[in-house]
Structure formats: C-alpha cells, structure tokens
mmCIF file of C-alpha atoms and ligand atoms in Angstrom:
data_model
loop_
_atom_site.group_PDB
_atom_site.id
_atom_site.type_symbol
_atom_site.label_atom_id
_atom_site.label_comp_id
_atom_site.label_asym_id
_atom_site.label_seq_id
_atom_site.Cartn_x
_atom_site.Cartn_y
_atom_site.Cartn_z
ATOM 1 C CA UNK A 1 -62.967 -40.605 59.923
ATOM 2 C CA UNK A 2 -61.842 -38.317 62.782
ATOM 3 C CA UNK A 3 -64.179 -35.845 64.412
ATOM 4 C CA UNK A 4 -63.058 -32.222 64.380
ATOM 5 C CA UNK A 5 -64.545 -30.525 67.419
ATOM 6 C CA UNK A 6 -66.095 -27.174 66.627
ATOM 7 C CA UNK A 7 -65.388 -24.585 69.298
ATOM 8 C CA UNK A 8 -67.473 -21.504 68.613
ATOM 9 C CA UNK A 9 -66.197 -18.202 69.953
ATOM 10 C CA UNK A 10 -68.736 -15.858 68.330
ATOM 11 C CA UNK A 11 -69.946 -14.810 71.778
ATOM 12 C CA UNK A 12 -66.416 -14.020 73.013
ATOM 13 C CA UNK A 13 -63.864 -13.238 70.261
ATOM 14 C CA UNK A 14 -66.692 -12.325 67.852
ATOM 15 C CA UNK A 15 -68.348 -10.057 70.350
ATOM 16 C CA UNK A 16 -65.077 -8.139 70.876
ATOM 17 C CA UNK A 17 -65.682 -6.465 67.474
ATOM 18 C CA UNK A 18 -66.538 -2.778 67.944
ATOM 19 C CA UNK A 19 -70.309 -2.360 67.575
ATOM 20 C CA UNK A 20 -71.059 -6.085 68.034
ATOM 21 C CA UNK A 21 -71.657 -5.977 71.789
ATOM 22 C CA UNK A 22 -74.616 -8.138 72.806
ATOM 23 C CA UNK A 23 -76.900 -7.995 75.812
ATOM 24 C CA UNK A 24 -77.544 -11.091 77.924
ATOM 25 C CA UNK A 25 -80.846 -12.026 76.209
ATOM 26 C CA UNK A 26 -79.214 -11.791 72.780
ATOM 27 C CA UNK A 27 -76.288 -13.923 73.951
ATOM 28 C CA UNK A 28 -78.594 -16.609 75.338
ATOM 29 C CA UNK A 29 -80.619 -16.712 72.106
ATOM 30 C CA UNK A 30 -77.455 -17.091 70.004
ATOM 31 C CA UNK A 31 -76.039 -19.730 72.366
ATOM 32 C CA UNK A 32 -79.218 -21.807 72.039
ATOM 33 C CA UNK A 33 -79.063 -21.581 68.252
ATOM 34 C CA UNK A 34 -75.368 -22.498 68.259
ATOM 35 C CA UNK A 35 -76.244 -25.582 70.256
ATOM 36 C CA UNK A 36 -78.956 -26.448 67.700
ATOM 37 C CA UNK A 37 -76.393 -25.949 64.934
ATOM 38 C CA UNK A 38 -74.315 -28.677 66.583
ATOM 39 C CA UNK A 39 -71.238 -26.915 67.938
ATOM 40 C CA UNK A 40 -69.294 -28.905 70.535
ATOM 41 C CA UNK A 41 -68.070 -25.998 72.645
ATOM 42 C CA UNK A 42 -69.586 -22.537 73.140
ATOM 43 C CA UNK A 43 -67.170 -19.927 74.447
ATOM 44 C CA UNK A 44 -69.771 -17.841 76.234
ATOM 45 C CA UNK A 45 -67.652 -14.917 77.396
ATOM 46 C CA UNK A 46 -64.958 -13.491 79.631
ATOM 47 C CA UNK A 47 -66.652 -13.282 83.049
ATOM 48 C CA UNK A 48 -64.105 -11.041 84.819
ATOM 49 C CA UNK A 49 -64.455 -8.412 82.064
ATOM 50 C CA UNK A 50 -67.825 -7.004 83.246
ATOM 51 C CA UNK A 51 -70.783 -7.872 85.480
ATOM 52 C CA UNK A 52 -72.888 -8.119 82.308
ATOM 53 C CA UNK A 53 -70.594 -10.720 80.793
ATOM 54 C CA UNK A 54 -70.474 -12.655 84.062
ATOM 55 C CA UNK A 55 -74.259 -12.778 84.078
ATOM 56 C CA UNK A 56 -74.375 -13.846 80.395
ATOM 57 C CA UNK A 57 -72.000 -16.762 81.049
ATOM 58 C CA UNK A 58 -73.998 -17.780 84.116
ATOM 59 C CA UNK A 59 -77.326 -17.721 82.252
ATOM 60 C CA UNK A 60 -75.926 -19.500 79.196
ATOM 61 C CA UNK A 61 -74.557 -22.182 81.537
ATOM 62 C CA UNK A 62 -78.078 -22.759 82.831
ATOM 63 C CA UNK A 63 -79.678 -22.770 79.375
ATOM 64 C CA UNK A 64 -77.280 -25.061 77.493
ATOM 65 C CA UNK A 65 -77.760 -28.787 77.957
ATOM 66 C CA UNK A 66 -75.626 -30.578 75.349
ATOM 67 C CA UNK A 67 -72.626 -28.420 74.423
ATOM 68 C CA UNK A 68 -69.665 -27.642 76.661
ATOM 69 C CA UNK A 69 -69.821 -24.077 77.970
ATOM 70 C CA UNK A 70 -66.456 -22.362 78.181
ATOM 71 C CA UNK A 71 -65.357 -19.159 79.906
ATOM 72 C CA UNK A 72 -62.172 -17.220 79.196
ATOM 73 C CA UNK A 73 -59.701 -15.999 81.789
ATOM 74 C CA UNK A 74 -56.165 -14.663 81.943
ATOM 75 C CA UNK A 75 -53.482 -16.479 83.961
ATOM 76 C CA UNK A 76 -54.717 -14.637 87.012
ATOM 77 C CA UNK A 77 -56.228 -16.369 90.058
ATOM 78 C CA UNK A 78 -59.133 -13.921 90.384
ATOM 79 C CA UNK A 79 -60.026 -14.317 86.683
ATOM 80 C CA UNK A 80 -60.074 -18.090 87.003
ATOM 81 C CA UNK A 81 -62.170 -18.055 90.177
ATOM 82 C CA UNK A 82 -64.640 -15.673 88.513
ATOM 83 C CA UNK A 83 -64.831 -17.870 85.404
ATOM 84 C CA UNK A 84 -65.463 -20.937 87.593
ATOM 85 C CA UNK A 85 -68.136 -19.079 89.538
ATOM 86 C CA UNK A 86 -69.923 -17.985 86.321
ATOM 87 C CA UNK A 87 -69.820 -21.604 85.077
ATOM 88 C CA UNK A 88 -71.217 -23.166 88.253
ATOM 89 C CA UNK A 89 -74.532 -24.208 86.622
ATOM 90 C CA UNK A 90 -72.937 -25.583 83.438
ATOM 91 C CA UNK A 91 -73.485 -29.289 82.772
ATOM 92 C CA UNK A 92 -70.103 -29.373 81.015
ATOM 93 C CA UNK A 93 -67.973 -26.456 82.199
ATOM 94 C CA UNK A 94 -64.629 -25.616 80.635
ATOM 95 C CA UNK A 95 -62.178 -22.982 81.858
ATOM 96 C CA UNK A 96 -60.043 -21.470 79.101
ATOM 97 C CA UNK A 97 -56.951 -19.894 80.584
ATOM 98 C CA UNK A 98 -53.519 -18.974 79.331
ATOM 99 C CA UNK A 99 -50.789 -16.465 78.707
ATOM 100 C CA UNK A 100 -48.717 -14.959 75.879
ATOM 101 C CA UNK A 101 -45.707 -17.097 74.975
ATOM 102 C CA UNK A 102 -44.031 -15.197 72.123
ATOM 103 C CA UNK A 103 -41.036 -13.018 72.949
ATOM 104 C CA UNK A 104 -43.159 -10.008 71.904
ATOM 105 C CA UNK A 105 -45.599 -10.807 74.690
ATOM 106 C CA UNK A 106 -43.021 -11.970 77.229
ATOM 107 C CA UNK A 107 -40.852 -8.863 76.884
ATOM 108 C CA UNK A 108 -43.206 -6.055 75.820
ATOM 109 C CA UNK A 109 -46.446 -7.079 77.523
ATOM 110 C CA UNK A 110 -45.206 -8.801 80.669
ATOM 111 C CA UNK A 111 -41.642 -7.472 81.005
ATOM 112 C CA UNK A 112 -40.824 -11.023 82.016
ATOM 113 C CA UNK A 113 -38.708 -14.031 81.056
ATOM 114 C CA UNK A 114 -39.471 -17.355 79.366
ATOM 115 C CA UNK A 115 -38.824 -19.211 82.662
ATOM 116 C CA UNK A 116 -41.239 -16.988 84.581
ATOM 117 C CA UNK A 117 -43.977 -17.311 81.923
ATOM 118 C CA UNK A 118 -43.588 -21.101 81.951
ATOM 119 C CA UNK A 119 -44.248 -21.082 85.727
ATOM 120 C CA UNK A 120 -47.289 -18.823 85.298
ATOM 121 C CA UNK A 121 -48.638 -21.115 82.587
ATOM 122 C CA UNK A 122 -48.408 -24.150 84.887
ATOM 123 C CA UNK A 123 -49.877 -22.216 87.784
ATOM 124 C CA UNK A 124 -52.979 -21.033 85.912
ATOM 125 C CA UNK A 125 -53.803 -24.573 84.794
ATOM 126 C CA UNK A 126 -53.409 -25.833 88.370
ATOM 127 C CA UNK A 127 -55.786 -23.133 89.640
ATOM 128 C CA UNK A 128 -58.323 -23.974 86.954
ATOM 129 C CA UNK A 129 -58.104 -27.703 87.694
ATOM 130 C CA UNK A 130 -59.365 -26.982 91.232
ATOM 131 C CA UNK A 131 -62.759 -26.207 89.653
ATOM 132 C CA UNK A 132 -63.118 -28.526 86.665
ATOM 133 C CA UNK A 133 -61.255 -31.325 84.940
ATOM 134 C CA UNK A 134 -61.945 -29.719 81.544
ATOM 135 C CA UNK A 135 -59.219 -27.087 81.252
ATOM 136 C CA UNK A 136 -58.066 -25.517 78.012
ATOM 137 C CA UNK A 137 -54.741 -23.691 77.965
ATOM 138 C CA UNK A 138 -54.006 -21.002 75.337
ATOM 139 C CA UNK A 139 -50.470 -19.975 74.400
ATOM 140 C CA UNK A 140 -51.312 -16.514 73.111
ATOM 141 C CA UNK A 141 -49.349 -15.523 69.981
ATOM 142 C CA UNK A 142 -48.219 -19.130 69.544
ATOM 143 C CA UNK A 143 -48.033 -18.297 65.826
ATOM 144 C CA UNK A 144 -44.927 -16.185 66.548
ATOM 145 C CA UNK A 145 -43.609 -18.287 69.434
ATOM 146 C CA UNK A 146 -40.382 -20.211 69.048
ATOM 147 C CA UNK A 147 -41.413 -23.855 68.549
ATOM 148 C CA UNK A 148 -38.916 -25.311 71.018
ATOM 149 C CA UNK A 149 -40.103 -23.045 73.829
ATOM 150 C CA UNK A 150 -43.749 -23.558 72.852
ATOM 151 C CA UNK A 151 -43.291 -27.337 73.096
ATOM 152 C CA UNK A 152 -41.812 -26.921 76.590
ATOM 153 C CA UNK A 153 -44.794 -24.850 77.734
ATOM 154 C CA UNK A 154 -47.327 -27.238 76.213
ATOM 155 C CA UNK A 155 -45.678 -30.285 77.782
ATOM 156 C CA UNK A 156 -45.665 -28.555 81.180
ATOM 157 C CA UNK A 157 -49.333 -27.512 81.074
ATOM 158 C CA UNK A 158 -50.471 -30.977 79.990
ATOM 159 C CA UNK A 159 -48.481 -32.463 82.865
ATOM 160 C CA UNK A 160 -50.442 -30.356 85.367
ATOM 161 C CA UNK A 161 -53.816 -31.146 83.806
ATOM 162 C CA UNK A 162 -54.618 -29.165 80.628
ATOM 163 C CA UNK A 163 -56.927 -31.348 78.530
ATOM 164 C CA UNK A 164 -56.998 -29.083 75.462
ATOM 165 C CA UNK A 165 -54.051 -27.025 74.257
ATOM 166 C CA UNK A 166 -54.897 -24.024 72.125
ATOM 167 C CA UNK A 167 -52.231 -22.816 69.683
ATOM 168 C CA UNK A 168 -53.489 -19.377 68.621
ATOM 169 C CA UNK A 169 -52.115 -17.533 65.645
ATOM 170 C CA UNK A 170 -53.245 -14.404 67.455
ATOM 171 C CA UNK A 171 -51.937 -11.937 64.877
ATOM 172 C CA UNK A 172 -52.846 -13.983 61.794
ATOM 173 C CA UNK A 173 -49.169 -14.039 60.824
ATOM 174 C CA UNK A 174 -48.496 -17.645 59.814
ATOM 175 C CA UNK A 175 -48.609 -19.130 56.341
ATOM 176 C CA UNK A 176 -50.625 -22.389 56.158
ATOM 177 C CA UNK A 177 -47.537 -24.599 55.839
ATOM 178 C CA UNK A 178 -45.857 -22.820 58.782
ATOM 179 C CA UNK A 179 -48.898 -23.193 61.019
ATOM 180 C CA UNK A 180 -49.232 -26.841 59.994
ATOM 181 C CA UNK A 181 -45.540 -27.433 60.740
ATOM 182 C CA UNK A 182 -46.006 -25.880 64.190
ATOM 183 C CA UNK A 183 -48.776 -28.344 65.001
ATOM 184 C CA UNK A 184 -46.713 -31.236 63.599
ATOM 185 C CA UNK A 185 -43.740 -30.087 65.697
ATOM 186 C CA UNK A 186 -45.870 -30.256 68.855
ATOM 187 C CA UNK A 187 -47.209 -33.687 67.854
ATOM 188 C CA UNK A 188 -43.645 -34.941 67.426
ATOM 189 C CA UNK A 189 -41.864 -33.181 70.277
ATOM 190 C CA UNK A 190 -44.282 -33.012 73.215
ATOM 191 C CA UNK A 191 -43.982 -36.365 74.994
ATOM 192 C CA UNK A 192 -47.476 -36.262 76.571
ATOM 193 C CA UNK A 193 -49.325 -34.679 73.613
ATOM 194 C CA UNK A 194 -51.654 -37.710 73.319
ATOM 195 C CA UNK A 195 -53.219 -36.680 76.662
ATOM 196 C CA UNK A 196 -54.656 -33.456 75.217
ATOM 197 C CA UNK A 197 -56.607 -32.239 72.210
ATOM 198 C CA UNK A 198 -54.712 -29.720 70.072
ATOM 199 C CA UNK A 199 -56.843 -26.733 69.106
ATOM 200 C CA UNK A 200 -56.397 -24.191 66.277
ATOM 201 C CA UNK A 201 -57.372 -20.585 66.931
ATOM 202 C CA UNK A 202 -56.447 -18.523 63.878
ATOM 203 C CA UNK A 203 -56.986 -14.856 63.097
ATOM 204 C CA UNK A 204 -57.533 -13.513 59.616
ATOM 205 C CA UNK A 205 -55.140 -10.561 59.306
ATOM 206 C CA UNK A 206 -53.716 -11.963 56.049
ATOM 207 C CA UNK A 207 -56.907 -13.736 54.982
ATOM 208 C CA UNK A 208 -55.395 -17.106 55.953
ATOM 209 C CA UNK A 209 -57.362 -18.035 59.079
ATOM 210 C CA UNK A 210 -59.418 -20.804 57.478
ATOM 211 C CA UNK A 211 -56.481 -22.197 55.472
ATOM 212 C CA UNK A 212 -54.310 -22.218 58.603
ATOM 213 C CA UNK A 213 -56.963 -24.008 60.674
ATOM 214 C CA UNK A 214 -57.370 -26.712 58.038
ATOM 215 C CA UNK A 215 -53.604 -27.066 57.810
ATOM 216 C CA UNK A 216 -53.552 -27.436 61.607
ATOM 217 C CA UNK A 217 -56.128 -30.218 61.443
ATOM 218 C CA UNK A 218 -54.241 -32.011 58.679
ATOM 219 C CA UNK A 219 -51.206 -31.984 60.957
ATOM 220 C CA UNK A 220 -52.932 -33.327 64.051
ATOM 221 C CA UNK A 221 -55.212 -30.700 65.631
ATOM 222 C CA UNK A 222 -58.686 -32.036 66.469
ATOM 223 C CA UNK A 223 -60.458 -28.858 67.542
ATOM 224 C CA UNK A 224 -60.999 -25.696 65.498
ATOM 225 C CA UNK A 225 -61.968 -22.406 67.138
ATOM 226 C CA UNK A 226 -64.082 -20.276 64.875
ATOM 227 C CA UNK A 227 -66.927 -17.774 64.640
ATOM 228 C CA UNK A 228 -70.063 -17.366 62.583
ATOM 229 C CA UNK A 229 -69.378 -15.081 59.587
ATOM 230 C CA UNK A 230 -65.692 -15.059 60.614
ATOM 231 C CA UNK A 231 -66.341 -12.239 63.090
ATOM 232 C CA UNK A 232 -63.573 -11.391 65.517
ATOM 233 C CA UNK A 233 -60.831 -8.981 66.520
ATOM 234 C CA UNK A 234 -59.501 -6.826 63.626
ATOM 235 C CA UNK A 235 -59.876 -8.870 60.393
ATOM 236 C CA UNK A 236 -61.725 -11.596 62.290
ATOM 237 C CA UNK A 237 -61.346 -15.255 63.182
ATOM 238 C CA UNK A 238 -61.629 -18.488 61.232
ATOM 239 C CA UNK A 239 -65.112 -18.682 59.776
ATOM 240 C CA UNK A 240 -67.153 -21.608 61.110
ATOM 241 C CA UNK A 241 -69.165 -22.064 57.921
ATOM 242 C CA UNK A 242 -66.017 -22.245 55.770
ATOM 243 C CA UNK A 243 -64.322 -24.845 57.976
ATOM 244 C CA UNK A 244 -67.449 -27.005 58.121
ATOM 245 C CA UNK A 245 -68.002 -26.952 54.368
ATOM 246 C CA UNK A 246 -64.324 -27.582 53.536
ATOM 247 C CA UNK A 247 -64.453 -30.673 55.749
ATOM 248 C CA UNK A 248 -67.751 -31.735 54.170
ATOM 249 C CA UNK A 249 -66.604 -31.143 50.575
ATOM 250 C CA UNK A 250 -63.196 -32.762 50.975
ATOM 251 C CA UNK A 251 -64.036 -36.186 52.396
ATOM 252 C CA UNK A 252 -60.499 -37.336 51.539
ATOM 253 C CA UNK A 253 -59.256 -35.282 54.490
ATOM 254 C CA UNK A 254 -60.839 -37.974 56.647
ATOM 255 C CA UNK A 255 -62.704 -35.563 58.959
ATOM 256 C CA UNK A 256 -66.276 -34.872 59.972
ATOM 257 C CA UNK A 257 -67.994 -32.373 62.272
ATOM 258 C CA UNK A 258 -71.247 -32.487 64.226
ATOM 259 C CA UNK A 259 -72.614 -29.390 62.459
ATOM 260 C CA UNK A 260 -75.990 -29.425 60.689
ATOM 261 C CA UNK A 261 -74.926 -27.570 57.536
ATOM 262 C CA UNK A 262 -78.528 -26.746 56.542
ATOM 263 C CA UNK A 263 -78.610 -24.338 59.495
ATOM 264 C CA UNK A 264 -75.534 -22.369 58.400
ATOM 265 C CA UNK A 265 -77.297 -19.611 56.459
ATOM 266 C CA UNK A 266 -80.109 -19.044 59.003
ATOM 267 C CA UNK A 267 -77.442 -18.904 61.742
ATOM 268 C CA UNK A 268 -75.363 -16.433 59.745
ATOM 269 C CA UNK A 269 -78.390 -14.158 59.232
ATOM 270 C CA UNK A 270 -79.316 -14.358 62.911
ATOM 271 C CA UNK A 271 -75.793 -13.381 64.004
ATOM 272 C CA UNK A 272 -75.599 -10.606 61.415
ATOM 273 C CA UNK A 273 -78.978 -9.156 62.436
ATOM 274 C CA UNK A 274 -78.389 -9.497 66.182
ATOM 275 C CA UNK A 275 -74.891 -8.024 66.030
ATOM 276 C CA UNK A 276 -75.928 -5.452 63.421
ATOM 277 C CA UNK A 277 -72.931 -6.469 61.343
ATOM 278 C CA UNK A 278 -73.637 -7.015 57.616
ATOM 279 C CA UNK A 279 -72.044 -9.969 55.837
ATOM 280 C CA UNK A 280 -69.912 -9.075 52.816
ATOM 281 C CA UNK A 281 -71.844 -10.138 49.668
ATOM 282 C CA UNK A 282 -68.995 -12.278 48.339
ATOM 283 C CA UNK A 283 -68.469 -14.128 51.642
ATOM 284 C CA UNK A 284 -68.068 -17.881 51.044
ATOM 285 C CA UNK A 285 -71.124 -20.023 51.932
ATOM 286 C CA UNK A 286 -73.232 -17.238 53.510
ATOM 287 C CA UNK A 287 -72.722 -14.106 51.354
ATOM 288 C CA UNK A 288 -75.702 -12.884 49.309
ATOM 289 C CA UNK A 289 -73.732 -13.533 46.103
ATOM 290 C CA UNK A 290 -72.470 -16.991 47.125
ATOM 291 C CA UNK A 291 -75.061 -18.613 44.835
ATOM 292 C CA UNK A 292 -75.570 -15.828 42.245
ATOM 293 C CA UNK A 293 -74.434 -16.145 38.662
ATOM 294 C CA UNK A 294 -74.103 -13.012 36.572
ATOM 295 C CA UNK A 295 -71.729 -13.459 33.643
ATOM 296 C CA UNK A 296 -73.007 -14.923 30.382
ATOM 297 C CA UNK A 297 -70.440 -17.731 30.260
ATOM 298 C CA UNK A 298 -71.217 -18.864 33.818
ATOM 299 C CA UNK A 299 -74.981 -18.522 33.391
ATOM 300 C CA UNK A 300 -74.984 -20.602 30.207
ATOM 301 C CA UNK A 301 -73.000 -23.403 31.885
ATOM 302 C CA UNK A 302 -75.014 -23.242 35.092
ATOM 303 C CA UNK A 303 -78.324 -23.487 33.204
ATOM 304 C CA UNK A 304 -77.087 -26.589 31.386
ATOM 305 C CA UNK A 305 -75.822 -28.256 34.576
ATOM 306 C CA UNK A 306 -75.592 -26.533 37.973
ATOM 307 C CA UNK A 307 -72.439 -28.539 38.805
ATOM 308 C CA UNK A 308 -70.485 -26.623 36.156
ATOM 309 C CA UNK A 309 -70.370 -23.571 38.426
ATOM 310 C CA UNK A 310 -71.575 -24.667 41.860
ATOM 311 C CA UNK A 311 -69.672 -27.074 44.107
ATOM 312 C CA UNK A 312 -72.264 -26.768 46.875
ATOM 313 C CA UNK A 313 -76.011 -26.608 46.410
ATOM 314 C CA UNK A 314 -77.669 -23.715 48.276
ATOM 315 C CA UNK A 315 -80.118 -26.165 49.935
ATOM 316 C CA UNK A 316 -77.174 -27.982 51.528
ATOM 317 C CA UNK A 317 -76.266 -24.851 53.519
ATOM 318 C CA UNK A 318 -79.779 -23.483 54.004
ATOM 319 C CA UNK A 319 -79.399 -20.645 51.497
ATOM 320 C CA UNK A 320 -82.064 -19.296 49.112
ATOM 321 C CA UNK A 321 -82.006 -20.952 45.688
ATOM 322 C CA UNK A 322 -79.313 -19.983 43.219
ATOM 323 C CA UNK A 323 -79.915 -16.731 41.376
ATOM 324 C CA UNK A 324 -79.379 -15.724 37.797
ATOM 325 C CA UNK A 325 -78.600 -12.008 38.028
ATOM 326 C CA UNK A 326 -78.986 -10.047 34.821
ATOM 327 C CA UNK A 327 -76.282 -7.483 34.130
ATOM 328 C CA UNK A 328 -74.561 -6.100 31.021
ATOM 329 C CA UNK A 329 -72.289 -9.173 31.210
ATOM 330 C CA UNK A 330 -75.189 -11.635 30.983
ATOM 331 C CA UNK A 331 -75.973 -13.667 27.889
ATOM 332 C CA UNK A 332 -78.980 -14.696 25.803
ATOM 333 C CA UNK A 333 -79.578 -17.998 27.576
ATOM 334 C CA UNK A 334 -79.931 -16.271 30.928
ATOM 335 C CA UNK A 335 -82.298 -13.708 29.415
ATOM 336 C CA UNK A 336 -84.436 -16.416 27.765
ATOM 337 C CA UNK A 337 -84.466 -18.353 31.064
ATOM 338 C CA UNK A 338 -85.652 -15.316 33.007
ATOM 339 C CA UNK A 339 -88.367 -14.487 30.431
ATOM 340 C CA UNK A 340 -89.554 -18.064 30.743
ATOM 341 C CA UNK A 341 -89.608 -17.796 34.542
ATOM 342 C CA UNK A 342 -91.730 -14.660 34.171
ATOM 343 C CA UNK A 343 -94.186 -16.540 31.941
ATOM 344 C CA UNK A 344 -93.115 -15.273 28.494
ATOM 345 C CA UNK A 345 -92.618 -17.717 25.626
ATOM 346 C CA UNK A 346 -90.266 -16.341 22.946
ATOM 347 C CA UNK A 347 -88.576 -17.921 19.947
ATOM 348 C CA UNK A 348 -84.833 -17.593 19.553
ATOM 349 C CA UNK A 349 -85.224 -14.781 16.929
ATOM 350 C CA UNK A 350 -87.353 -12.820 19.364
ATOM 351 C CA UNK A 351 -84.747 -13.264 22.103
ATOM 352 C CA UNK A 352 -82.064 -11.900 19.735
ATOM 353 C CA UNK A 353 -84.025 -8.659 19.317
ATOM 354 C CA UNK A 354 -85.000 -8.491 22.970
ATOM 355 C CA UNK A 355 -81.361 -9.044 23.962
ATOM 356 C CA UNK A 356 -80.321 -5.829 22.146
ATOM 357 C CA UNK A 357 -82.976 -3.882 24.068
ATOM 358 C CA UNK A 358 -81.971 -5.550 27.289
ATOM 359 C CA UNK A 359 -78.312 -4.552 26.765
ATOM 360 C CA UNK A 360 -79.281 -0.887 26.345
ATOM 361 C CA UNK A 361 -80.909 -0.932 29.774
ATOM 362 C CA UNK A 362 -78.172 -3.076 31.307
ATOM 363 C CA UNK A 363 -75.483 -0.612 30.236
ATOM 364 C CA UNK A 364 -77.195 2.051 32.337
ATOM 365 C CA UNK A 365 -78.271 -0.062 35.304
ATOM 366 C CA UNK A 366 -76.151 -2.292 37.513
ATOM 367 C CA UNK A 367 -78.811 -5.017 37.616
ATOM 368 C CA UNK A 368 -81.801 -5.461 35.307
ATOM 369 C CA UNK A 369 -84.878 -6.304 37.360
ATOM 370 C CA UNK A 370 -88.040 -8.257 36.553
ATOM 371 C CA UNK A 371 -90.046 -5.033 36.069
ATOM 372 C CA UNK A 372 -87.606 -3.896 33.344
ATOM 373 C CA UNK A 373 -87.914 -7.289 31.626
ATOM 374 C CA UNK A 374 -91.720 -7.200 31.728
ATOM 375 C CA UNK A 375 -91.674 -3.751 30.188
ATOM 376 C CA UNK A 376 -89.341 -4.810 27.354
ATOM 377 C CA UNK A 377 -91.351 -7.989 26.764
ATOM 378 C CA UNK A 378 -94.817 -6.442 26.645
ATOM 379 C CA UNK A 379 -93.810 -3.493 24.433
ATOM 380 C CA UNK A 380 -92.159 -6.002 22.057
ATOM 381 C CA UNK A 381 -95.263 -8.200 22.017
ATOM 382 C CA UNK A 382 -97.474 -5.172 21.325
ATOM 383 C CA UNK A 383 -95.273 -3.899 18.497
ATOM 384 C CA UNK A 384 -95.006 -7.346 16.881
ATOM 385 C CA UNK A 385 -98.690 -8.142 17.354
ATOM 386 C CA UNK A 386 -97.770 -11.162 19.444
ATOM 387 C CA UNK A 387 -100.064 -12.719 21.967
ATOM 388 C CA UNK A 388 -99.831 -10.800 25.260
ATOM 389 C CA UNK A 389 -99.032 -12.568 28.500
ATOM 390 C CA UNK A 390 -102.209 -13.056 30.553
HETATM 391 O O1 KIV B 401 -56.390 -14.748 69.655
HETATM 392 C C1 KIV B 401 -56.095 -15.202 70.776
HETATM 393 O O2 KIV B 401 -54.933 -15.489 71.073
HETATM 394 C C2 KIV B 401 -57.177 -15.352 71.727
HETATM 395 C C3 KIV B 401 -56.857 -16.060 73.011
HETATM 396 C C4 KIV B 401 -57.371 -15.295 74.177
HETATM 397 C C5 KIV B 401 -57.385 -17.451 72.966
HETATM 398 O O3 KIV B 401 -58.296 -14.997 71.458
HETATM 399 ZN ZN1 ZN B 402 -58.537 -14.711 69.314
#
C-alpha cells in the first residue's frame, strides 16, 4: 500500500473564497484541528499578501508540532523571503513557490516567453532552497500546459532542488483521463522524477476535481492538495473528505492516508461555522442529506439491510446516524418504523389506514415531522378505541 500525502489548503486556497476570510485566532484553531485530523501538510497562508496573513503563518508555525507547515509565494524573491521569515518557527517548514507555465499565463499574464519562464522557475526554487530543503514548486495552469514544455520545467526545478512538484489544474479544465495522462507523461519523461513527490492540485470548475486527483494518484502522484468541504476559488478545490473516503472505500487502488475519518464530519462543521459558509445538503460524506433516506423504495431496502443503500456508515465519518425522512415519496415500512421509534405499536391494517392520512399531510408539507405523526397516531387511537400511548 502506498501512502497518499494529504496537503490541506483550506487556510490558503479555501480562505480565498469571498466571505471566508479568517482572523489569526480562527486560523490557528482550524490548523490545530487539521493536525488532529491527520493531514500531512497544512498550507497556512500567503505571507506576502497581508500583515495579518504573515502573522497567521508565523503563529501557526509555532503551534503545529507534527504536520509540515507550508507558505505560498510567487516566483518573486521578496515573496520567498517573506514566506521563509513567517515560517521561521516551524518544525517542518515548506516553501511553496512557482509560476504559470501555460501559454495563456506566459503570454497574457507575464508577456514573456517559455525560455524566460523556465529560468524564473529555476530561480525561485534556488531562492527557496536557501531557507529550507523542503521546497514545493507549482506550475500554475499545468492542466492547460503543453506536456513537453511542462516536463522540461519540472525536470529543471527538480535539478535545482524542488522536492515536491505540484501540477495544478488551476482552471478545472482537464478530464480525468487527460489529467492522469499528464501525470503519467511526467513519470515517463522527466529523468529525475523519482527525486520528487508529484502533487495534484485540482479545481472544480467542471465538477471533476476529485476525479482528476484520484486519476493523478493512479498515474503516479503521491500527494493530493485539497480543502475541507471542497472550498476554494470559484467552484472550489478537491474535497478532502471525498478523496479520503474514496481511498478508504477502494482498497484495490492500493493507497492509504493518515486521516482519522471519524473526525471528518466534526471538521466539516467547524470549517463551515468558522468560515460562515454552509455545506450543500447533498455534499458527499458531509452534507446533511448524505445519510438520509426519503423514497419508499430506498427506505424499505435500507430498513431490511443498511448496506442496500449505504456504502459508508455514518459512524465511520463521524456523522449523525442515518435518517429516515418522511415525505410524500415515502412508503409504509418507513412510516411503521417511525411510529415504532415514537413508541406506537400498530398492526399492518392500522398502518394502511394511517398511511392514507399521512399522505394527505405529506402532499402539503415537504417533510412530515414527529409532531404530525403523533397527532395522526393519537387521533386514530382515540377514534378506534385503541390503547393510548403513555
Ligand atoms: O490553483 C492553483 O494553481 C494554485 C497555485 C497557487 C498552487 O492555487
Ligand atoms: Zn488553487
């Protein structure tokens, strides 16, 4: 089994989301919880961006004892020096530096040439290596970078000391097989690739970030950059909880992570509350509906054997127990189950009558609650002269 390193960028790429800005205390609290969760690398911020972010990276560096603490910089000497300065108390400091390598970036952003960008890429790694021997290079927009040129850049930065090479699909453009082929191309065409860890950093513009990251790992990447709840620029980044549970569910992939999955839901709630960013209800693993069953067919199967409709148990990911939600699409078995949970004992004939009454309410309400059920049940018991619930 190969370990996939989990690089969490909730505090950097995640925090770039409008409205998700955190103060230093909040960042430290989240960093400590991320360490407890078991992430290998915490990208704590972008120190040159503001005095507040510098201070957050510095304080996180002091507080974190096990994980690597990483700071972002552009391929600019001052950025790198500032990142190194902010990391000075880190037990395991990493400088993450890099530059755009796609022709879009080279021409439109830098008004430069491939040759010039290659030199700047080498230079930024050399600067960073003056401060730490843990240097990660990112080839921004690698997803849309010509593979031959990308391989040249990656070979050059490894030669001057990059120990991790990040291949971001910055715009979330790639299809999973294309992203996987890109990683395989680097594995096969960069002569010194065995001297560095390949990292996936995928954005979710087409909803493919998680699939692309897994495809990257299948093809040789051994680090995945991700965020809690998939937060990040625009449509977000690869979601940490999805990657971890895919690896856990599909043992045949031959991977494992150091993440304690039972902490995934508490961590998701903490990030959502602290960043004031709700999680979509149907979000995999951590959404409020991830373990809710509402249609009659599903409820009937689930009540007979949970495995019919759940591939993960909620306990495994620290979620509340599975829920049977009663709606107009629910069936008799779910209704009988809920009456039983509420302490009512009814025969099948009773449930048939009660089901008709339930449907009348359900057609008007989105979800039928316990109070509605108690009302139906006790008026039925009264009318039929049945024993009332105590
Ligand atoms: O998406 C991206 O390319 C990035 C880099 C700065 C790593 O976030
Ligand atoms: Zn990014």
